[in-house]
Amino acid sequence: MEMLKAAASKAVGTKAVLRALTAGQAACVFVASDIDTFLYQKVTRACAEANVPVHKVESNKELGRVCGLKIGCAAAAVLK
């Protein structure tokens, strides 16, 4: 989580993370374990296809807080 907090550039949100993975820009991905199962599997599958490490976070509220948001966040990525 410290890596995400200190990152100079990051993608926040499921759509942005999936775009970064497709473009080959994601270095690692953080995904909340309490999100919808379909979204969770979609993000983790995309990470596996792109050979990008995935870090599980307990809650989307915690992930959103680390990203500087006042709301929850399903996924976030540290960009290269």
CSV table of N, CA, C and O in Angstrom, one decimal:
chain,number,residue,atom,x,y,z
A,1,MET,N,0.8,-1.2,0.0
A,1,MET,CA,0.0,0.0,0.0
A,1,MET,C,0.9,1.3,0.0
A,1,MET,O,0.5,2.2,-0.6
A,2,GLU,N,2.0,1.2,0.7
A,2,GLU,CA,2.9,2.3,0.7
A,2,GLU,C,3.4,2.7,-0.7
A,2,GLU,O,3.6,3.8,-1.0
A,3,MET,N,3.6,1.6,-1.5
A,3,MET,CA,4.1,1.8,-2.9
A,3,MET,C,3.0,2.6,-3.7
A,3,MET,O,3.4,3.5,-4.4
A,4,LEU,N,1.8,2.3,-3.5
A,4,LEU,CA,0.7,3.0,-4.1
A,4,LEU,C,0.6,4.4,-3.7
A,4,LEU,O,0.4,5.3,-4.5
A,5,LYS,N,0.7,4.6,-2.4
A,5,LYS,CA,0.6,5.9,-1.8
A,5,LYS,C,1.7,6.9,-2.3
A,5,LYS,O,1.5,8.0,-2.6
A,6,ALA,N,2.9,6.3,-2.4
A,6,ALA,CA,4.1,7.1,-2.8
A,6,ALA,C,4.2,7.2,-4.4
A,6,ALA,O,5.1,7.9,-4.8
A,7,ALA,N,3.4,6.5,-5.1
A,7,ALA,CA,3.6,6.5,-6.6
A,7,ALA,C,3.4,7.9,-7.2
A,7,ALA,O,2.4,8.6,-6.8
A,8,ALA,N,4.2,8.2,-8.1
A,8,ALA,CA,4.1,9.5,-8.8
A,8,ALA,C,2.9,9.5,-9.8
A,8,ALA,O,2.2,10.5,-9.9
A,9,SER,N,2.7,8.4,-10.4
A,9,SER,CA,1.5,8.3,-11.3
A,9,SER,C,0.8,6.9,-11.1
A,9,SER,O,1.5,5.9,-10.9
A,10,LYS,N,-0.5,7.0,-11.1
A,10,LYS,CA,-1.3,5.8,-10.8
A,10,LYS,C,-2.6,5.9,-11.6
A,10,LYS,O,-3.0,7.0,-12.0
A,11,ALA,N,-3.2,4.8,-11.8
A,11,ALA,CA,-4.5,4.7,-12.4
A,11,ALA,C,-5.5,4.3,-11.3
A,11,ALA,O,-5.2,3.3,-10.6
A,12,VAL,N,-6.6,5.0,-11.2
A,12,VAL,CA,-7.5,4.8,-10.1
A,12,VAL,C,-8.9,4.4,-10.7
A,12,VAL,O,-9.4,5.1,-11.6
A,13,GLY,N,-9.4,3.3,-10.3
A,13,GLY,CA,-10.7,2.8,-10.8
A,13,GLY,C,-10.5,1.7,-11.7
A,13,GLY,O,-9.5,1.5,-12.4
A,14,THR,N,-11.6,0.9,-11.8
A,14,THR,CA,-11.5,-0.4,-12.6
A,14,THR,C,-11.2,-0.1,-14.1
A,14,THR,O,-10.3,-0.7,-14.7
A,15,LYS,N,-11.9,0.9,-14.7
A,15,LYS,CA,-11.7,1.1,-16.1
A,15,LYS,C,-10.3,1.7,-16.4
A,15,LYS,O,-9.7,1.2,-17.4
A,16,ALA,N,-9.8,2.5,-15.6
A,16,ALA,CA,-8.5,3.1,-15.8
A,16,ALA,C,-7.4,2.0,-15.6
A,16,ALA,O,-6.4,2.0,-16.3
A,17,VAL,N,-7.6,1.1,-14.6
A,17,VAL,CA,-6.7,0.0,-14.4
A,17,VAL,C,-6.7,-0.9,-15.6
A,17,VAL,O,-5.6,-1.3,-16.1
A,18,LEU,N,-7.8,-1.3,-16.1
A,18,LEU,CA,-7.9,-2.2,-17.3
A,18,LEU,C,-7.3,-1.5,-18.5
A,18,LEU,O,-6.6,-2.2,-19.3
A,19,ARG,N,-7.5,-0.2,-18.7
A,19,ARG,CA,-6.8,0.5,-19.8
A,19,ARG,C,-5.3,0.5,-19.6
A,19,ARG,O,-4.6,0.2,-20.6
A,20,ALA,N,-4.8,0.7,-18.4
A,20,ALA,CA,-3.4,0.7,-18.2
A,20,ALA,C,-2.8,-0.7,-18.4
A,20,ALA,O,-1.7,-0.8,-19.0
A,21,LEU,N,-3.5,-1.7,-18.0
A,21,LEU,CA,-3.0,-3.1,-18.3
A,21,LEU,C,-3.0,-3.4,-19.8
A,21,LEU,O,-2.0,-4.0,-20.2
A,22,THR,N,-4.0,-3.0,-20.5
A,22,THR,CA,-4.0,-3.2,-21.9
A,22,THR,C,-2.9,-2.5,-22.6
A,22,THR,O,-2.3,-3.0,-23.6
A,23,ALA,N,-2.6,-1.3,-22.2
A,23,ALA,CA,-1.5,-0.5,-22.8
A,23,ALA,C,-0.1,-0.9,-22.3
A,23,ALA,O,0.9,-0.4,-22.8
A,24,GLY,N,-0.1,-1.8,-21.3
A,24,GLY,CA,1.2,-2.2,-20.8
A,24,GLY,C,1.9,-1.2,-19.9
A,24,GLY,O,3.1,-1.2,-19.8
A,25,GLN,N,1.1,-0.3,-19.3
A,25,GLN,CA,1.6,0.8,-18.5
A,25,GLN,C,1.6,0.4,-17.0
A,25,GLN,O,2.2,1.1,-16.2
A,26,ALA,N,0.9,-0.6,-16.6
A,26,ALA,CA,0.8,-0.9,-15.1
A,26,ALA,C,2.0,-1.7,-14.6
A,26,ALA,O,2.4,-2.7,-15.2
A,27,ALA,N,2.6,-1.3,-13.5
A,27,ALA,CA,3.7,-2.0,-12.9
A,27,ALA,C,3.1,-3.0,-11.9
A,27,ALA,O,3.7,-4.1,-11.8
A,28,CYS,N,2.1,-2.6,-11.1
A,28,CYS,CA,1.4,-3.6,-10.2
A,28,CYS,C,0.0,-3.0,-9.9
A,28,CYS,O,-0.2,-1.8,-10.1
A,29,VAL,N,-0.8,-3.9,-9.5
A,29,VAL,CA,-2.2,-3.6,-9.3
A,29,VAL,C,-2.7,-3.9,-7.9
A,29,VAL,O,-2.3,-4.9,-7.4
A,30,PHE,N,-3.5,-3.1,-7.3
A,30,PHE,CA,-4.1,-3.3,-6.0
A,30,PHE,C,-5.6,-3.4,-6.3
A,30,PHE,O,-6.2,-2.6,-6.9
A,31,VAL,N,-6.2,-4.5,-5.7
A,31,VAL,CA,-7.6,-4.7,-5.9
A,31,VAL,C,-8.3,-5.0,-4.6
A,31,VAL,O,-7.7,-5.7,-3.8
A,32,ALA,N,-9.5,-4.4,-4.4
A,32,ALA,CA,-10.2,-4.6,-3.1
A,32,ALA,C,-10.9,-6.0,-3.1
A,32,ALA,O,-11.5,-6.3,-4.1
A,33,SER,N,-10.8,-6.7,-2.1
A,33,SER,CA,-11.4,-8.1,-2.0
A,33,SER,C,-12.9,-8.0,-1.8
A,33,SER,O,-13.5,-9.1,-1.9
A,34,ASP,N,-13.4,-6.9,-1.4
A,34,ASP,CA,-14.9,-6.8,-1.1
A,34,ASP,C,-15.7,-6.3,-2.3
A,34,ASP,O,-16.8,-5.8,-2.1
A,35,ILE,N,-15.2,-6.3,-3.5
A,35,ILE,CA,-15.9,-5.8,-4.6
A,35,ILE,C,-16.7,-6.9,-5.3
A,35,ILE,O,-16.6,-8.1,-4.9
A,36,ASP,N,-17.5,-6.5,-6.2
A,36,ASP,CA,-18.3,-7.5,-7.0
A,36,ASP,C,-17.4,-8.6,-7.6
A,36,ASP,O,-16.3,-8.3,-8.1
A,37,THR,N,-17.8,-9.8,-7.5
A,37,THR,CA,-17.0,-11.0,-7.9
A,37,THR,C,-16.6,-10.9,-9.4
A,37,THR,O,-15.5,-11.2,-9.8
A,38,PHE,N,-17.6,-10.4,-10.2
A,38,PHE,CA,-17.3,-10.3,-11.7
A,38,PHE,C,-16.2,-9.3,-11.9
A,38,PHE,O,-15.2,-9.6,-12.7
A,39,LEU,N,-16.2,-8.2,-11.3
A,39,LEU,CA,-15.2,-7.1,-11.4
A,39,LEU,C,-13.8,-7.6,-10.9
A,39,LEU,O,-12.8,-7.4,-11.5
A,40,TYR,N,-13.9,-8.3,-9.8
A,40,TYR,CA,-12.6,-8.8,-9.2
A,40,TYR,C,-12.0,-9.8,-10.1
A,40,TYR,O,-10.8,-9.7,-10.4
A,41,GLN,N,-12.7,-10.7,-10.7
A,41,GLN,CA,-12.2,-11.7,-11.6
A,41,GLN,C,-11.7,-11.1,-12.9
A,41,GLN,O,-10.7,-11.5,-13.4
A,42,LYS,N,-12.4,-10.0,-13.3
A,42,LYS,CA,-12.0,-9.4,-14.6
A,42,LYS,C,-10.7,-8.7,-14.4
A,42,LYS,O,-9.8,-8.8,-15.3
A,43,VAL,N,-10.5,-8.0,-13.3
A,43,VAL,CA,-9.2,-7.3,-13.0
A,43,VAL,C,-8.1,-8.3,-12.8
A,43,VAL,O,-7.0,-8.2,-13.4
A,44,THR,N,-8.3,-9.3,-12.0
A,44,THR,CA,-7.2,-10.3,-11.7
A,44,THR,C,-6.9,-11.1,-13.0
A,44,THR,O,-5.7,-11.4,-13.2
A,45,ARG,N,-7.9,-11.4,-13.8
A,45,ARG,CA,-7.6,-12.1,-15.1
A,45,ARG,C,-6.8,-11.3,-16.0
A,45,ARG,O,-5.8,-11.7,-16.6
A,46,ALA,N,-7.1,-10.0,-16.1
A,46,ALA,CA,-6.3,-9.1,-17.0
A,46,ALA,C,-4.9,-8.9,-16.5
A,46,ALA,O,-4.0,-8.8,-17.3
A,47,CYS,N,-4.7,-8.9,-15.1
A,47,CYS,CA,-3.4,-8.9,-14.6
A,47,CYS,C,-2.6,-10.1,-14.9
A,47,CYS,O,-1.4,-10.0,-15.2
A,48,ALA,N,-3.2,-11.3,-14.8
A,48,ALA,CA,-2.5,-12.5,-15.2
A,48,ALA,C,-2.1,-12.6,-16.6
A,48,ALA,O,-1.0,-13.0,-16.9
A,49,GLU,N,-3.0,-12.1,-17.5
A,49,GLU,CA,-2.7,-12.0,-18.9
A,49,GLU,C,-1.5,-11.1,-19.2
A,49,GLU,O,-0.7,-11.3,-20.1
A,50,ALA,N,-1.4,-10.0,-18.4
A,50,ALA,CA,-0.4,-9.0,-18.7
A,50,ALA,C,0.9,-9.3,-17.8
A,50,ALA,O,1.8,-8.5,-17.9
A,51,ASN,N,0.9,-10.4,-17.0
A,51,ASN,CA,2.0,-10.7,-16.1
A,51,ASN,C,2.3,-9.6,-15.2
A,51,ASN,O,3.5,-9.2,-15.0
A,52,VAL,N,1.3,-9.0,-14.6
A,52,VAL,CA,1.4,-7.9,-13.6
A,52,VAL,C,1.0,-8.4,-12.2
A,52,VAL,O,-0.1,-9.0,-12.1
A,53,PRO,N,1.8,-8.2,-11.2
A,53,PRO,CA,1.5,-8.7,-9.9
A,53,PRO,C,0.2,-8.0,-9.3
A,53,PRO,O,0.0,-6.8,-9.5
A,54,VAL,N,-0.6,-8.8,-8.6
A,54,VAL,CA,-1.8,-8.3,-8.0
A,54,VAL,C,-1.7,-8.3,-6.5
A,54,VAL,O,-1.2,-9.3,-5.9
A,55,HIS,N,-2.0,-7.2,-5.8
A,55,HIS,CA,-2.0,-7.2,-4.3
A,55,HIS,C,-3.5,-7.0,-3.9
A,55,HIS,O,-4.2,-6.1,-4.3
A,56,LYS,N,-3.9,-7.9,-3.0
A,56,LYS,CA,-5.2,-7.8,-2.4
A,56,LYS,C,-5.3,-6.8,-1.3
A,56,LYS,O,-4.4,-6.8,-0.4
A,57,VAL,N,-6.4,-6.0,-1.2
A,57,VAL,CA,-6.6,-5.0,-0.2
A,57,VAL,C,-7.9,-5.4,0.5
A,57,VAL,O,-8.8,-5.9,-0.2
A,58,GLU,N,-8.0,-5.3,1.8
A,58,GLU,CA,-9.2,-5.7,2.6
A,58,GLU,C,-10.5,-5.1,2.1
A,58,GLU,O,-11.5,-5.7,1.9
A,59,SER,N,-10.5,-3.7,1.9
A,59,SER,CA,-11.8,-3.1,1.6
A,59,SER,C,-11.6,-2.0,0.5
A,59,SER,O,-10.5,-1.4,0.4
A,60,ASN,N,-12.6,-1.7,-0.2
A,60,ASN,CA,-12.6,-0.7,-1.2
A,60,ASN,C,-12.5,0.7,-0.6
A,60,ASN,O,-11.9,1.6,-1.1
A,61,LYS,N,-13.0,0.9,0.6
A,61,LYS,CA,-12.9,2.2,1.3
A,61,LYS,C,-11.4,2.5,1.7
A,61,LYS,O,-11.0,3.6,1.5
A,62,GLU,N,-10.7,1.4,2.1
A,62,GLU,CA,-9.3,1.6,2.5
A,62,GLU,C,-8.5,1.9,1.2
A,62,GLU,O,-7.6,2.8,1.2
A,63,LEU,N,-8.8,1.3,0.1
A,63,LEU,CA,-8.1,1.5,-1.1
A,63,LEU,C,-8.4,2.9,-1.6
A,63,LEU,O,-7.5,3.6,-2.1
A,64,GLY,N,-9.6,3.4,-1.6
A,64,GLY,CA,-10.0,4.7,-1.9
A,64,GLY,C,-9.3,5.8,-1.1
A,64,GLY,O,-8.8,6.8,-1.6
A,65,ARG,N,-9.2,5.5,0.2
A,65,ARG,CA,-8.5,6.4,1.1
A,65,ARG,C,-7.0,6.6,0.7
A,65,ARG,O,-6.5,7.7,0.7
A,66,VAL,N,-6.4,5.5,0.4
A,66,VAL,CA,-4.9,5.5,0.1
A,66,VAL,C,-4.7,6.3,-1.2
A,66,VAL,O,-3.7,6.9,-1.4
A,67,CYS,N,-5.7,6.2,-2.1
A,67,CYS,CA,-5.7,6.9,-3.4
A,67,CYS,C,-6.1,8.4,-3.3
A,67,CYS,O,-6.1,9.1,-4.3
A,68,GLY,N,-6.5,8.8,-2.1
A,68,GLY,CA,-6.8,10.2,-1.9
A,68,GLY,C,-8.3,10.5,-2.2
A,68,GLY,O,-8.6,11.7,-2.4
A,69,LEU,N,-9.1,9.5,-2.2
A,69,LEU,CA,-10.5,9.7,-2.5
A,69,LEU,C,-11.4,9.7,-1.2
A,69,LEU,O,-11.0,9.1,-0.2
A,70,LYS,N,-12.5,10.3,-1.3
A,70,LYS,CA,-13.5,10.2,-0.2
A,70,LYS,C,-14.4,9.1,-0.3
A,70,LYS,O,-15.3,8.9,0.6
A,71,ILE,N,-14.4,8.4,-1.4
A,71,ILE,CA,-15.2,7.2,-1.6
A,71,ILE,C,-14.4,6.0,-1.8
A,71,ILE,O,-13.2,6.0,-2.0
A,72,GLY,N,-15.0,4.8,-1.9
A,72,GLY,CA,-14.3,3.6,-2.1
A,72,GLY,C,-13.8,3.5,-3.5
A,72,GLY,O,-14.2,4.1,-4.5
A,73,CYS,N,-12.8,2.6,-3.7
A,73,CYS,CA,-12.2,2.4,-5.0
A,73,CYS,C,-12.0,0.9,-5.2
A,73,CYS,O,-11.4,0.2,-4.3
A,74,ALA,N,-12.4,0.3,-6.3
A,74,ALA,CA,-12.3,-1.1,-6.5
A,74,ALA,C,-10.9,-1.6,-6.9
A,74,ALA,O,-10.4,-2.6,-6.4
A,75,ALA,N,-10.2,-0.8,-7.7
A,75,ALA,CA,-8.9,-1.1,-8.1
A,75,ALA,C,-8.0,0.1,-8.4
A,75,ALA,O,-8.6,1.2,-8.7
A,76,ALA,N,-6.7,-0.1,-8.3
A,76,ALA,CA,-5.8,1.0,-8.5
A,76,ALA,C,-4.5,0.4,-9.0
A,76,ALA,O,-4.2,-0.8,-8.6
A,77,ALA,N,-3.8,1.1,-9.9
A,77,ALA,CA,-2.5,0.5,-10.4
A,77,ALA,C,-1.4,1.6,-10.3
A,77,ALA,O,-1.6,2.8,-10.5
A,78,VAL,N,-0.2,1.1,-10.0
A,78,VAL,CA,1.0,2.0,-10.0
A,78,VAL,C,1.5,1.9,-11.5
A,78,VAL,O,1.7,0.8,-12.0
A,79,LEU,N,1.7,3.0,-12.1
A,79,LEU,CA,2.1,3.1,-13.5
A,79,LEU,C,3.6,3.1,-13.6
A,79,LEU,O,4.3,3.6,-12.7
A,80,LYS,N,4.1,2.6,-14.7
A,80,LYS,CA,5.6,2.6,-15.0
A,80,LYS,C,6.1,3.9,-15.3
A,80,LYS,O,5.4,4.8,-15.7
